Every structure is written in structure tokens, then in C-alpha cells.
């Protein structure tokens, strides 16, 4: 049942993103930023925690999960003072960011880019 829940939540998030992309003039950058901000807001309101409980990876893998992760890091580090606002999100997301940089570098070494 966990797989079904993850599929439902992740599919719903992706479907909402596709509908917004198709029906508005949002470009990909605006859409990604919007989803990160929505993830932060839902996390601050305590709603995204319930979505993660129900959907598991279906909620944490999409870009809204990144916003949730950033907020959770800031919430944890804010106890150390205002510097936690700047360091908390990066500390909580550092493993994912490092993986993206590493695998992007490996991908750039293996494949060559082509002009459009």
C-alpha cells in the first residue's frame, strides 16, 4: 500500500505542476520556485508533515519535498540564533545538493553536449 500512496501523492503533485505549466504563462523556473515556496509554506503550517506520513517518497522526492526539507532545517537551526536562517536549509539539504553536483559532473564527463 505504501507504493500506491507514494504514487498517488507524487502523481498528484506532478499533475498539478503540469496543469499549471500548461494553463499559465509560468516558465519552468517560476514553476520550480513556486513549488519550493509552497513546500515551505505547507511545512510551516504542519500540513506537509501529514502528506509525507501518507505518501512517503511520493511527497519527499518532488521539488515540494525540497522546500519541506529546507524549512525543517531552518526550523531546527533557528535555535542557534538568526544565523540558523541561512545555514539550516543548507545543512539539511547538503547531501542531496552534493549528490546533484557530483552526478552532474560525472554526466558531463561521459556525455558531450550538442547544440539545439
PDB file of C-alpha atoms in Angstrom:
ATOM      1  CA  UNK A   1       0.000   0.000   0.000  1.00  0.00           C
ATOM      2  CA  UNK A   2       2.986   2.323   0.560  1.00  0.00           C
ATOM      3  CA  UNK A   3       3.760   2.234  -3.154  1.00  0.00           C
ATOM      4  CA  UNK A   4       0.191   3.142  -4.056  1.00  0.00           C
ATOM      5  CA  UNK A   5       0.166   6.050  -1.604  1.00  0.00           C
ATOM      6  CA  UNK A   6       3.508   7.303  -2.948  1.00  0.00           C
ATOM      7  CA  UNK A   7       2.192   7.045  -6.499  1.00  0.00           C
ATOM      8  CA  UNK A   8      -0.985   8.940  -5.620  1.00  0.00           C
ATOM      9  CA  UNK A   9       0.815  11.782  -3.822  1.00  0.00           C
ATOM     10  CA  UNK A  10       3.710  12.099  -6.271  1.00  0.00           C
ATOM     11  CA  UNK A  11       1.402  11.815  -9.258  1.00  0.00           C
ATOM     12  CA  UNK A  12      -0.917  14.463  -7.854  1.00  0.00           C
ATOM     13  CA  UNK A  13       1.966  16.887  -7.280  1.00  0.00           C
ATOM     14  CA  UNK A  14       3.279  16.300 -10.792  1.00  0.00           C
ATOM     15  CA  UNK A  15      -0.183  16.587 -12.336  1.00  0.00           C
ATOM     16  CA  UNK A  16      -0.762  19.914 -10.559  1.00  0.00           C
ATOM     17  CA  UNK A  17       2.587  21.138 -11.885  1.00  0.00           C
ATOM     18  CA  UNK A  18       1.732  20.058 -15.423  1.00  0.00           C
ATOM     19  CA  UNK A  19      -1.666  21.745 -15.285  1.00  0.00           C
ATOM     20  CA  UNK A  20      -0.121  24.996 -14.014  1.00  0.00           C
ATOM     21  CA  UNK A  21       2.547  24.813 -16.727  1.00  0.00           C
ATOM     22  CA  UNK A  22       0.001  24.196 -19.484  1.00  0.00           C
ATOM     23  CA  UNK A  23      -2.652  26.704 -18.381  1.00  0.00           C
ATOM     24  CA  UNK A  24      -0.477  29.652 -17.300  1.00  0.00           C
ATOM     25  CA  UNK A  25       2.480  31.563 -18.649  1.00  0.00           C
ATOM     26  CA  UNK A  26       4.745  30.198 -15.915  1.00  0.00           C
ATOM     27  CA  UNK A  27       8.085  29.051 -17.236  1.00  0.00           C
ATOM     28  CA  UNK A  28       9.939  26.163 -15.676  1.00  0.00           C
ATOM     29  CA  UNK A  29      11.985  28.386 -13.365  1.00  0.00           C
ATOM     30  CA  UNK A  30       8.931  30.176 -11.949  1.00  0.00           C
ATOM     31  CA  UNK A  31       7.138  26.872 -11.523  1.00  0.00           C
ATOM     32  CA  UNK A  32      10.050  25.294  -9.639  1.00  0.00           C
ATOM     33  CA  UNK A  33      10.410  28.297  -7.334  1.00  0.00           C
ATOM     34  CA  UNK A  34       6.659  28.283  -6.731  1.00  0.00           C
ATOM     35  CA  UNK A  35       6.714  24.627  -5.746  1.00  0.00           C
ATOM     36  CA  UNK A  36       9.667  25.126  -3.381  1.00  0.00           C
ATOM     37  CA  UNK A  37       7.869  28.039  -1.708  1.00  0.00           C
ATOM     38  CA  UNK A  38       4.618  26.051  -1.500  1.00  0.00           C
ATOM     39  CA  UNK A  39       6.556  23.194   0.122  1.00  0.00           C
ATOM     40  CA  UNK A  40       7.993  25.616   2.695  1.00  0.00           C
ATOM     41  CA  UNK A  41       4.607  27.167   3.435  1.00  0.00           C
ATOM     42  CA  UNK A  42       2.853  23.808   3.784  1.00  0.00           C
ATOM     43  CA  UNK A  43       5.668  22.621   6.038  1.00  0.00           C
ATOM     44  CA  UNK A  44       5.391  25.734   8.204  1.00  0.00           C
ATOM     45  CA  UNK A  45       1.655  25.141   8.573  1.00  0.00           C
ATOM     46  CA  UNK A  46       2.260  21.492   9.530  1.00  0.00           C
ATOM     47  CA  UNK A  47       0.350  20.200   6.508  1.00  0.00           C
ATOM     48  CA  UNK A  48       3.309  18.774   4.591  1.00  0.00           C
ATOM     49  CA  UNK A  49       4.285  16.509   7.505  1.00  0.00           C
ATOM     50  CA  UNK A  50       0.909  14.777   7.162  1.00  0.00           C
ATOM     51  CA  UNK A  51       1.375  14.494   3.396  1.00  0.00           C
ATOM     52  CA  UNK A  52       4.798  12.896   3.979  1.00  0.00           C
ATOM     53  CA  UNK A  53       3.301  10.463   6.506  1.00  0.00           C
ATOM     54  CA  UNK A  54       0.732   9.361   3.943  1.00  0.00           C
ATOM     55  CA  UNK A  55       2.778   9.499   0.727  1.00  0.00           C
ATOM     56  CA  UNK A  56       6.337   8.806   1.849  1.00  0.00           C
ATOM     57  CA  UNK A  57       8.734   9.161  -1.089  1.00  0.00           C
ATOM     58  CA  UNK A  58       5.870  10.422  -3.246  1.00  0.00           C
ATOM     59  CA  UNK A  59       5.962  13.585  -1.147  1.00  0.00           C
ATOM     60  CA  UNK A  60       9.683  13.892  -0.414  1.00  0.00           C
ATOM     61  CA  UNK A  61      11.091  13.292  -3.901  1.00  0.00           C
ATOM     62  CA  UNK A  62       9.276  16.071  -5.850  1.00  0.00           C
ATOM     63  CA  UNK A  63      10.522  19.649  -5.603  1.00  0.00           C
ATOM     64  CA  UNK A  64       7.943  20.480  -2.923  1.00  0.00           C
ATOM     65  CA  UNK A  65       9.795  17.997  -0.731  1.00  0.00           C
ATOM     66  CA  UNK A  66      12.924  20.107  -1.192  1.00  0.00           C
ATOM     67  CA  UNK A  67      11.054  23.127   0.170  1.00  0.00           C
ATOM     68  CA  UNK A  68       9.874  21.000   3.106  1.00  0.00           C
ATOM     69  CA  UNK A  69      13.450  19.866   3.742  1.00  0.00           C
ATOM     70  CA  UNK A  70      14.750  23.444   3.681  1.00  0.00           C
ATOM     71  CA  UNK A  71      12.105  24.602   6.143  1.00  0.00           C
ATOM     72  CA  UNK A  72      12.752  21.709   8.522  1.00  0.00           C
ATOM     73  CA  UNK A  73      16.482  22.546   8.536  1.00  0.00           C
ATOM     74  CA  UNK A  74      15.832  26.210   9.231  1.00  0.00           C
ATOM     75  CA  UNK A  75      13.345  25.326  11.992  1.00  0.00           C
ATOM     76  CA  UNK A  76      15.946  23.117  13.655  1.00  0.00           C
ATOM     77  CA  UNK A  77      18.855  25.578  13.339  1.00  0.00           C
ATOM     78  CA  UNK A  78      16.957  28.734  14.310  1.00  0.00           C
ATOM     79  CA  UNK A  79      17.509  27.691  17.932  1.00  0.00           C
ATOM     80  CA  UNK A  80      21.174  28.671  17.406  1.00  0.00           C
ATOM     81  CA  UNK A  81      20.238  32.242  16.507  1.00  0.00           C
ATOM     82  CA  UNK A  82      19.492  34.171  13.367  1.00  0.00           C
ATOM     83  CA  UNK A  83      22.443  32.594  11.543  1.00  0.00           C
ATOM     84  CA  UNK A  84      20.392  29.389  11.520  1.00  0.00           C
ATOM     85  CA  UNK A  85      18.079  31.008   8.987  1.00  0.00           C
ATOM     86  CA  UNK A  86      20.932  30.958   6.486  1.00  0.00           C
ATOM     87  CA  UNK A  87      22.706  27.745   7.482  1.00  0.00           C
ATOM     88  CA  UNK A  88      19.827  25.444   8.444  1.00  0.00           C
ATOM     89  CA  UNK A  89      18.455  24.821   4.970  1.00  0.00           C
ATOM     90  CA  UNK A  90      21.877  24.163   3.507  1.00  0.00           C
ATOM     91  CA  UNK A  91      22.825  21.779   6.305  1.00  0.00           C
ATOM     92  CA  UNK A  92      19.658  19.748   5.899  1.00  0.00           C
ATOM     93  CA  UNK A  93      19.912  19.573   2.104  1.00  0.00           C
ATOM     94  CA  UNK A  94      23.692  19.236   1.788  1.00  0.00           C
ATOM     95  CA  UNK A  95      23.700  15.517   0.935  1.00  0.00           C
ATOM     96  CA  UNK A  96      21.198  15.963  -1.887  1.00  0.00           C
ATOM     97  CA  UNK A  97      22.937  19.047  -3.243  1.00  0.00           C
ATOM     98  CA  UNK A  98      26.307  17.270  -3.152  1.00  0.00           C
ATOM     99  CA  UNK A  99      24.870  14.276  -4.993  1.00  0.00           C
ATOM    100  CA  UNK A 100      23.420  16.519  -7.709  1.00  0.00           C
ATOM    101  CA  UNK A 101      26.743  18.300  -8.220  1.00  0.00           C
ATOM    102  CA  UNK A 102      28.713  15.019  -8.286  1.00  0.00           C
ATOM    103  CA  UNK A 103      26.418  13.165 -10.682  1.00  0.00           C
ATOM    104  CA  UNK A 104      26.115  16.212 -12.936  1.00  0.00           C
ATOM    105  CA  UNK A 105      29.904  16.337 -13.159  1.00  0.00           C
ATOM    106  CA  UNK A 106      30.109  12.612 -13.963  1.00  0.00           C
ATOM    107  CA  UNK A 107      27.386  13.044 -16.574  1.00  0.00           C
ATOM    108  CA  UNK A 108      29.310  15.935 -18.158  1.00  0.00           C
ATOM    109  CA  UNK A 109      32.433  13.754 -18.374  1.00  0.00           C
ATOM    110  CA  UNK A 110      30.627  10.840 -20.027  1.00  0.00           C
ATOM    111  CA  UNK A 111      28.340  12.655 -22.457  1.00  0.00           C
ATOM    112  CA  UNK A 112      29.024  15.568 -24.782  1.00  0.00           C
ATOM    113  CA  UNK A 113      26.536  18.373 -25.232  1.00  0.00           C
ATOM    114  CA  UNK A 114      25.019  19.209 -28.593  1.00  0.00           C
ATOM    115  CA  UNK A 115      23.586  22.491 -29.778  1.00  0.00           C
ATOM    116  CA  UNK A 116      19.806  22.576 -30.212  1.00  0.00           C
TER     117      UNK A 116
END
